[in-house]
Each structure stands twice: as C-alpha cells, then as structure tokens.
C-alpha positions as semicolon CSV with decimal commas, in nm:
position;residue;x (nm);y (nm);z (nm)
1;M;10,105;-8,870;-13,906
2;K;10,100;-9,154;-14,137
3;Q;10,275;-9,450;-14,098
4;K;10,417;-9,662;-14,369
5;K;10,501;-10,039;-14,276
6;H;10,802;-10,161;-14,504
7;S;10,988;-10,504;-14,415
8;L;11,260;-10,470;-14,632
9;L;11,549;-10,384;-14,489
10;L;11,653;-10,246;-14,761
11;L;11,447;-9,949;-14,780
12;L;11,539;-9,861;-14,415
13;L;11,948;-9,842;-14,503
14;S;11,856;-9,684;-14,859
15;A;11,689;-9,393;-14,617
16;L;12,001;-9,406;-14,415
17;C;12,228;-9,390;-14,685
18;A;12,044;-9,094;-14,819
19;L;12,136;-8,916;-14,554
20;Q;12,490;-9,038;-14,507
21;C;12,606;-9,089;-14,861
22;G;12,386;-8,882;-15,105
23;E;12,073;-8,904;-15,344
24;V;11,920;-9,246;-15,403
25;Y;11,770;-9,279;-15,731
26;G;11,426;-9,429;-15,766
27;D;11,518;-9,690;-16,028
28;N;11,745;-9,899;-15,769
29;F;11,516;-9,799;-15,481
30;F;11,398;-10,166;-15,443
31;Q;11,633;-10,349;-15,592
32;R;11,753;-10,636;-15,345
33;V;12,132;-10,704;-15,379
34;D;12,268;-11,022;-15,282
35;T;12,571;-10,963;-14,981
36;K;12,598;-11,304;-15,000
37;S;12,534;-11,378;-14,636
38;V;12,719;-11,060;-14,554
39;S;12,617;-10,808;-14,264
40;V;12,637;-10,471;-14,336
41;Y;12,659;-10,209;-14,010
42;S;12,768;-9,873;-14,202
43;L;12,733;-9,697;-14,526
44;F;12,927;-9,421;-14,680
45;K;12,997;-9,250;-14,990
46;D;13,364;-9,077;-15,084
47;H;13,440;-8,778;-15,262
48;K;13,455;-8,972;-15,618
49;G;13,131;-9,147;-15,527
50;L;13,276;-9,445;-15,504
51;L;13,041;-9,652;-15,193
52;W;13,214;-9,804;-14,901
53;A;13,052;-10,059;-14,644
54;G;13,136;-10,131;-14,296
55;T;13,017;-10,562;-14,281
56;S;13,102;-10,867;-14,098
57;K;13,413;-10,906;-14,284
58;G;13,517;-10,600;-14,253
59;L;13,572;-10,326;-14,466
60;M;13,474;-10,362;-14,828
61;S;13,408;-10,135;-15,185
62;Y;13,013;-10,173;-15,330
63;P;13,218;-10,401;-15,657
64;Q;13,397;-10,577;-15,370
65;L;13,057;-10,632;-15,206
66;L;12,922;-10,750;-15,488
67;S;13,215;-11,008;-15,579
68;S;13,256;-11,351;-15,421
69;T;13,630;-11,304;-15,494
70;A;13,908;-11,231;-15,213
71;Y;14,127;-10,918;-15,252
72;K;14,406;-10,772;-15,069
73;R;14,354;-10,533;-14,785
74;P;14,544;-10,459;-14,447
75;H;14,451;-10,736;-14,164
76;D;14,335;-10,480;-13,913
77;L;14,044;-10,370;-14,178
78;S;13,887;-10,733;-14,175
79;I;13,701;-10,670;-13,829
80;I;13,361;-10,511;-13,786
81;I;13,379;-10,179;-13,916
82;K;13,054;-9,942;-13,764
83;Q;13,134;-9,592;-13,872
84;I;13,283;-9,450;-14,181
85;R;13,412;-9,067;-14,234
86;E;13,611;-8,926;-14,506
87;D;13,873;-8,621;-14,447
88;N;13,992;-8,366;-14,654
89;M;14,275;-8,587;-14,803
90;G;14,036;-8,866;-14,975
91;R;14,155;-9,072;-14,575
92;L;13,865;-9,305;-14,469
93;W;13,814;-9,268;-14,054
94;L;13,692;-9,556;-13,927
95;R;13,511;-9,675;-13,620
96;T;13,553;-10,033;-13,537
97;Q;13,306;-10,265;-13,282
98;A;13,552;-10,172;-13,017
99;N;13,532;-9,852;-13,065
100;H;13,934;-9,841;-13,205
101;A;13,998;-9,548;-13,479
102;L;14,159;-9,691;-13,781
103;I;14,273;-9,428;-14,097
104;Y;14,287;-9,605;-14,408
105;N;14,413;-9,468;-14,737
106;P;14,246;-9,644;-15,017
107;E;14,506;-9,480;-15,294
108;D;14,816;-9,668;-15,126
109;N;14,606;-9,950;-14,939
110;S;14,798;-9,788;-14,611
111;I;14,666;-9,824;-14,245
112;I;14,725;-9,646;-13,923
113;T;14,598;-9,855;-13,648
114;D;14,773;-9,585;-13,352
115;V;14,612;-9,313;-13,426
116;E;14,576;-9,184;-13,080
117;H;14,994;-9,108;-13,095
118;Y;14,934;-9,010;-13,478
119;L;14,736;-8,727;-13,348
120;Q;14,957;-8,640;-13,097
121;A;15,192;-8,624;-13,297
122;K;14,971;-8,323;-13,512
123;G;14,951;-8,170;-13,129
124;L;14,611;-8,328;-13,065
125;R;14,564;-8,534;-12,703
126;L;14,290;-8,730;-12,765
127;W;14,278;-9,107;-12,616
128;Y;14,089;-9,404;-12,630
129;E;13,729;-9,364;-12,703
130;F;13,753;-9,051;-12,864
131;R;13,460;-8,989;-13,118
132;L;13,435;-8,778;-13,467
133;E;13,250;-8,647;-13,714
134;T;13,318;-8,428;-14,067
135;D;13,208;-8,146;-14,208
136;R;13,155;-8,048;-14,586
137;L;13,511;-7,914;-14,609
138;G;13,660;-8,246;-14,461
139;R;13,787;-8,105;-14,141
140;L;13,738;-8,336;-13,869
141;W;13,553;-8,267;-13,565
142;F;13,681;-8,481;-13,248
143;Y;13,526;-8,449;-12,915
144;K;13,539;-8,619;-12,572
145;N;13,397;-8,548;-12,278
146;N;13,311;-8,186;-12,287
147;T;13,544;-8,079;-12,527
148;L;13,535;-8,041;-12,906
149;T;13,816;-8,032;-13,154
150;V;13,843;-7,931;-13,486
151;Y;14,159;-7,977;-13,732
152;D;14,209;-7,941;-14,100
153;F;14,474;-8,198;-14,182
154;K;14,517;-7,986;-14,540
155;T;14,656;-7,693;-14,350
156;G;14,730;-7,801;-13,970
157;V;14,448;-7,545;-13,812
158;K;14,361;-7,631;-13,520
159;A;14,026;-7,532;-13,322
160;A;13,896;-7,613;-12,984
161;Y;13,621;-7,523;-12,744
162;T;13,573;-7,608;-12,411
163;F;13,172;-7,641;-12,323
164;P;13,074;-7,567;-11,951
165;K;13,065;-7,847;-11,745
166;G;12,727;-7,763;-11,617
167;M;12,568;-7,831;-11,970
168;G;12,745;-8,205;-11,931
169;R;12,960;-8,403;-12,165
170;I;12,884;-8,378;-12,546
171;V;12,662;-8,650;-12,633
172;D;12,704;-8,611;-12,999
173;V;12,845;-8,424;-13,312
174;V;12,588;-8,395;-13,601
175;R;12,623;-8,298;-14,002
176;Q;12,330;-8,177;-14,118
177;H;12,389;-7,985;-14,457
178;E;12,627;-7,722;-14,396
179;R;12,511;-7,722;-14,062
180;M;12,669;-7,896;-13,787
181;F;12,498;-7,909;-13,452
182;V;12,679;-8,020;-13,075
183;V;12,480;-8,232;-12,845
184;T;12,581;-8,206;-12,510
185;A;12,331;-8,390;-12,211
186;R;12,187;-8,059;-12,171
187;G;12,196;-7,911;-12,444
188;L;12,189;-7,834;-12,799
189;Y;12,418;-7,560;-12,997
190;D;12,469;-7,440;-13,330
191;V;12,834;-7,496;-13,408
192;H;13,052;-7,321;-13,670
193;V;13,452;-7,239;-13,722
194;K;13,551;-6,895;-13,810
195;G;13,914;-6,898;-13,839
196;R;14,132;-7,061;-13,535
197;R;13,795;-7,008;-13,383
198;I;13,508;-7,254;-13,225
199;A;13,169;-7,010;-13,275
200;C;12,889;-7,187;-13,070
201;R;12,545;-7,073;-13,030
202;M;12,326;-7,242;-12,777
203;M;11,988;-7,246;-12,939
204;T;11,815;-7,442;-12,640
205;T;11,865;-7,682;-12,311
206;L;11,697;-7,994;-12,300
207;P;11,395;-8,113;-12,188
208;E;11,548;-8,409;-12,002
209;M;11,918;-8,515;-11,959
210;A;12,026;-8,665;-12,257
211;G;12,213;-9,038;-12,254
212;Y;12,558;-9,082;-12,407
213;V;12,436;-9,241;-12,693
214;P;12,501;-9,114;-13,081
215;T;12,215;-8,873;-13,150
216;L;11,989;-8,873;-13,441
217;L;11,913;-8,501;-13,558
218;T;11,769;-8,343;-13,850
219;T;11,570;-7,985;-13,907
220;D;11,248;-7,937;-14,117
221;G;11,182;-7,682;-14,357
222;R;11,021;-7,445;-14,091
223;G;11,339;-7,431;-13,886
224;N;11,247;-7,698;-13,657
225;V;11,491;-7,946;-13,507
226;W;11,331;-8,350;-13,479
227;M;11,574;-8,532;-13,245
228;K;11,637;-8,900;-13,107
229;M;11,676;-8,821;-12,749
230;N;11,719;-9,113;-12,484
231;E;11,518;-9,388;-12,722
232;K;11,227;-9,161;-12,813
233;L;11,122;-8,895;-13,082
234;T;11,112;-8,567;-13,040
235;R;11,075;-8,199;-13,173
236;R;11,140;-7,869;-13,075
237;D;10,910;-7,590;-13,226
238;R;11,127;-7,295;-13,343
239;N;10,872;-7,047;-13,291
240;T;10,753;-7,181;-12,906
241;G;11,042;-7,367;-12,820
242;R;10,807;-7,646;-12,685
243;W;10,947;-7,975;-12,717
244;T;10,707;-8,273;-12,811
245;T;10,733;-8,651;-12,739
246;Y;10,611;-8,862;-12,969
247;G;10,513;-9,230;-12,760
248;Q;10,358;-9,360;-13,047
249;V;10,728;-9,422;-13,235
250;P;10,858;-9,701;-13,085
251;A;11,240;-9,703;-12,922
252;D;11,441;-9,881;-13,213
253;I;11,469;-9,556;-13,425
254;K;11,758;-9,609;-13,651
255;G;11,747;-9,303;-13,925
256;I;11,576;-8,954;-13,920
257;V;11,572;-8,766;-14,290
258;R;11,385;-8,469;-14,458
259;D;11,248;-8,590;-14,782
260;N;11,206;-8,395;-15,059
261;S;10,842;-8,297;-15,002
262;D;10,967;-8,131;-14,644
263;N;10,816;-8,434;-14,449
264;I;11,039;-8,624;-14,157
265;V;11,069;-9,032;-14,236
266;V;11,144;-9,185;-13,897
267;G;11,277;-9,512;-13,971
268;T;11,259;-9,782;-13,772
269;S;11,439;-10,146;-13,683
270;N;11,148;-10,353;-13,665
271;D;10,768;-10,120;-13,728
272;G;10,838;-9,948;-14,045
273;L;10,869;-9,605;-14,103
274;F;10,662;-9,319;-13,971
275;V;10,617;-8,995;-14,184
276;F;10,541;-8,655;-14,027
277;D;10,486;-8,297;-14,173
278;A;10,672;-7,981;-14,035
279;Y;10,384;-7,937;-13,835
280;G;10,455;-8,205;-13,651
281;N;10,135;-8,397;-13,775
C-alpha cells in the first residue's frame, strides 16, 4: 500500500467527481477554481454534461458557480443540497441538509417540494426520510427500513422487494457502473430488475453489523469488494470470502474509487489518499 498525501481539497473533490460524474481530464486536474467563498457539498453531471453543485448557497450549475451575478431560481433551492441525482425525465432529485427531498426540473425552472404526496399519487407510499439512488437507466431506487422500491417515471413500471427482517434495515444502495448493490445491516446483495420483479443475490453476510450511515463501496478487477463500514476500510476477497480491515486508514474516508490501473484509491478528508492494488497491498 502506498500513501500519497495531498493537501489540496480539489484533488479529493475531483476523485469523487470521477466516481459520481464521469471522467476528470488531466489538463484540469490541478486547476484551482475560485468559487467566491461558496462551500461545495455535492457534485453531479447530468445527461447533457452540465455539472451541478450543491453549495452553501443552494443548487448551482457550474457556470453559475463561477459567476458572481445573481440568477433566478425557486426559493426552495437556496438551501444546502447534500445529494444530487437525475431521473430518466431529466429532473434533478435533491437531498437537503435537513434530509428533505426536492425535485427540480431545469427545463422549466420548476420544483416539487411535497415529494411524498407526489409519489403517493404514483402509487408509491414513501414518507419522510426515505433515501434514493438511480441506476444507469435513470430509474429511481427508493429505500426505507427493509423495503426497496424501483420506479421508472417514463414507463410507470414499479418493482418492490422486502428484505428479511433478520438481515436488518437497508443501510445503503450503491451504483457501480451497471451493477447495483444493496447493503443491509447484516448483508451485501447484488440486485437487478427483471420487468416488474427485483432479483436479489446475497453475496455475503457482513463481518459486523453495519451502522445506518451511507456506505462507500467499489469492486476491483478481481471482483473483490472494497467498502467503508462503520468508519473503517474493509475488503472482501472474492475467492476466500474473507474480510480484511485496514486499520492504518483513518476513519475520515470520503471516497473509494478504482483508477485506470486497477488500483483502489481511498480519499480521506485530513490524511490524503491511500492506494492499494487488487490484492490489498
């Protein structure tokens, strides 16, 4: 394992953007962008290639972030946005610092604030503090407690699955390229949608009960699973099923990505980057 220390916050943000938003090109990798004292909490690139940022002053597109001029937007978007996702209708699904959901349509600058009742009208009974993820087709994956619901807003097709109570509530749903993983308090699942049915394959039980916080997860070229669990970096060997914990990596893990050389790069907020090969070295 090689540790590379970097003090620039931009490097970590760029690595996270590569995971969530697409490629980061070398010519811009070390470019410092003055955001005029605006704090950035989330980044997302939509299907048109436009970069969106959730900031201390609300939702901003990249051009708006660079500009000091005011722009018109719904008042409800002038709050801290912690998560940004996009559905297959081109709408942005936003998670606020207060854990409320909002739906913003950039095409007509409209916003849906009462998301729970909007979903209820679609036959989706999801109430306060549900969480969500999107897959490569732009379908929404909603989850709360131990129930997972996938909904396609283009076709209206819905699929749902309830995990056994003995496996605990759903901790996180993680997208890795074309694959979707579900982490419950006690297990890790490989999940995909077949028509109106959700198919789940249990990959493994977890070595300890996972806390109810979002999980960082990726796979390497050998099919091993790397995961942040309970503030620790862990790795599951595909061949042996054995879990390894890397105690030398601090708890402030902010991102886990696989680079083009098949190394696993772990970014921390205060201790730089930690780089591992696919064998955990």
